[in-house]
Short mmCIF file of C-alpha atoms in Angstrom, two decimals:
data_model
loop_
_atom_site.label_atom_id
_atom_site.label_comp_id
_atom_site.label_asym_id
_atom_site.label_seq_id
_atom_site.Cartn_x
_atom_site.Cartn_y
_atom_site.Cartn_z
CA MET A 143 7.28 -11.73 -18.42
CA GLU A 144 7.91 -12.50 -15.14
CA ALA A 145 11.30 -10.67 -15.24
CA LEU A 146 9.44 -7.48 -16.49
CA LEU A 147 6.93 -7.71 -13.51
CA ALA A 148 9.78 -8.21 -11.12
CA ILE A 149 11.50 -5.08 -12.29
CA ALA A 150 8.24 -3.49 -11.87
CA ILE A 151 7.85 -4.59 -8.60
CA GLY A 152 11.28 -3.30 -7.57
CA VAL A 153 10.63 0.22 -8.98
CA LEU A 154 7.34 0.40 -7.05
CA VAL A 155 9.16 -0.74 -3.65
CA ALA A 156 12.05 1.65 -4.06
CA ALA A 157 9.71 4.38 -4.98
CA SER A 158 7.24 3.67 -1.88
CA VAL A 159 10.52 3.48 0.54
CA TYR A 160 11.50 6.80 -0.89
CA LEU A 161 8.22 8.27 -0.16
CA MET A 162 7.56 6.70 3.32
CA LEU A 163 11.15 8.20 4.35
CA ALA A 164 9.72 11.76 3.59
CA ARG A 165 8.63 13.76 6.52
CA ASN A 166 5.52 14.85 4.76
CA VAL A 167 2.38 12.49 6.05
CA LEU A 168 0.58 12.89 2.83
CA ARG A 169 3.77 11.38 0.82
CA PHE A 170 3.92 8.61 3.73
CA ILE A 171 0.51 7.43 2.78
CA PHE A 172 1.04 7.60 -1.09
CA GLY A 173 3.90 5.26 -0.27
CA LEU A 174 1.85 2.98 1.74
CA VAL A 175 -0.36 2.65 -1.12
CA LEU A 176 2.42 2.07 -3.38
CA ILE A 177 3.91 -0.85 -1.06
CA SER A 178 0.57 -2.27 -0.82
CA ASN A 179 0.13 -2.46 -4.66
CA ALA A 180 3.78 -3.85 -4.99
CA ALA A 181 2.76 -6.67 -2.51
CA ASN A 182 -0.36 -7.46 -4.62
CA LEU A 183 1.59 -7.67 -7.53
CA THR A 184 4.07 -9.85 -5.91
CA ILE A 185 1.31 -12.21 -4.88
CA PHE A 186 -0.30 -12.04 -8.38
CA VAL A 187 3.08 -13.17 -9.99
CA ALA A 188 3.72 -15.55 -7.38
CA GLY A 189 0.81 -17.42 -8.63
CA ARG A 190 2.38 -17.97 -12.06
CA LEU A 191 1.18 -16.26 -14.99
CA THR A 192 -0.24 -18.57 -17.47
CA THR A 193 -2.63 -18.11 -20.51
CA GLY A 194 -4.89 -20.86 -19.03
CA ALA A 195 -8.77 -20.95 -19.02
CA PRO A 196 -10.90 -19.75 -16.30
CA PRO A 197 -11.04 -22.54 -13.54
CA LEU A 198 -14.61 -23.50 -14.30
CA ILE A 199 -15.59 -27.05 -13.93
CA ALA A 200 -18.00 -28.70 -16.42
CA GLU A 201 -21.09 -30.30 -14.98
CA GLY A 202 -20.71 -33.92 -14.06
CA ALA A 203 -16.57 -33.35 -13.73
CA GLU A 204 -14.74 -33.40 -10.75
CA ALA A 205 -11.84 -31.21 -11.99
CA PRO A 206 -11.40 -28.53 -14.72
CA ALA A 207 -10.23 -30.14 -18.01
CA GLY A 208 -6.97 -28.77 -19.30
CA LEU A 209 -4.63 -25.94 -18.21
CA VAL A 210 -6.40 -23.34 -16.12
CA ALA A 211 -5.54 -20.23 -14.08
CA ASN A 212 -4.86 -20.76 -10.45
CA ALA A 213 -7.65 -18.80 -8.37
CA LEU A 214 -6.21 -18.57 -5.12
CA PRO A 215 -3.68 -15.71 -6.00
CA GLN A 216 -6.52 -13.59 -7.88
CA ALA A 217 -8.84 -14.18 -4.77
CA LEU A 218 -5.84 -13.14 -2.39
CA VAL A 219 -5.17 -10.05 -4.34
CA LEU A 220 -8.51 -8.95 -4.61
CA THR A 221 -9.17 -8.91 -0.76
CA ALA A 222 -5.81 -7.28 -0.21
CA ILE A 223 -7.13 -4.34 -2.86
CA VAL A 224 -10.13 -4.15 -0.60
CA ILE A 225 -8.51 -4.13 2.78
CA GLY A 226 -5.59 -1.56 1.19
CA PHE A 227 -8.45 0.77 0.06
CA GLY A 228 -10.10 0.62 3.47
CA LEU A 229 -6.63 1.55 4.88
CA PHE A 230 -5.80 4.25 2.68
CA ALA A 231 -9.44 5.60 3.28
CA PHE A 232 -8.78 5.63 7.02
CA ALA A 233 -5.17 7.08 6.77
CA LEU A 234 -6.34 9.85 4.58
CA VAL A 235 -9.01 10.75 7.09
CA LEU A 236 -6.58 10.20 9.99
CA MET A 237 -4.30 12.75 7.98
CA PHE A 238 -7.07 15.17 7.22
CA ARG A 239 -7.97 15.31 10.97
CA ALA A 240 -4.20 15.85 12.20
CA TYR A 241 -3.86 18.57 9.62
CA THR A 242 -7.02 20.21 10.73
CA THR A 243 -6.11 19.92 14.68
CA LEU A 244 -2.17 20.52 14.36
CA GLY A 245 -2.08 22.55 11.21
CA THR A 246 0.66 20.87 9.57
CA LEU A 247 1.59 17.67 7.51
CA TYR A 248 5.07 17.51 8.60
CA SER A 249 5.95 14.95 11.09
CA ASP A 250 8.64 17.07 13.04
CA GLU A 251 6.00 19.63 13.71
CA MET A 252 3.53 17.51 15.11
CA ARG A 253 4.63 17.62 18.52
CA VAL A 254 1.53 17.01 20.85
CA ALA A 255 2.80 14.55 23.25
CA GLU A 256 6.58 15.17 23.38
CA PRO A 257 8.04 18.48 24.29
CA ARG A 258 10.28 20.73 22.06
CA PRO A 259 14.02 20.44 23.39
CA GLU A 260 13.80 24.54 24.20
CA ASP A 261 10.77 23.69 26.30
CA GLU A 262 12.31 21.38 28.60
CA ARG A 263 14.52 23.93 30.18
#
């Protein structure tokens, strides 16, 4: 199962790099979301996939009995999902603001701070 997930992570990273190399800002944001999901899946797989029970401790016991799932990667992935969604929402609003101000989504045409080569003369 880990090999299949490793292939899926590789595909997600490859697709995200492809999208992030595009000159369209919207594609870049979608690539950012994909690479975030690939990182989350990597953290989740690093915690080892087991068919263990939830990590609940019985009353009076000091440790869970038997094979239990590791809760730390699950907590990290849950936190990363929330942070990733916040980053996606911020980037989407920032992209919308740039589109309304500059009238384009292509990064080559977004020249507010730097002059065009023909304007330097």
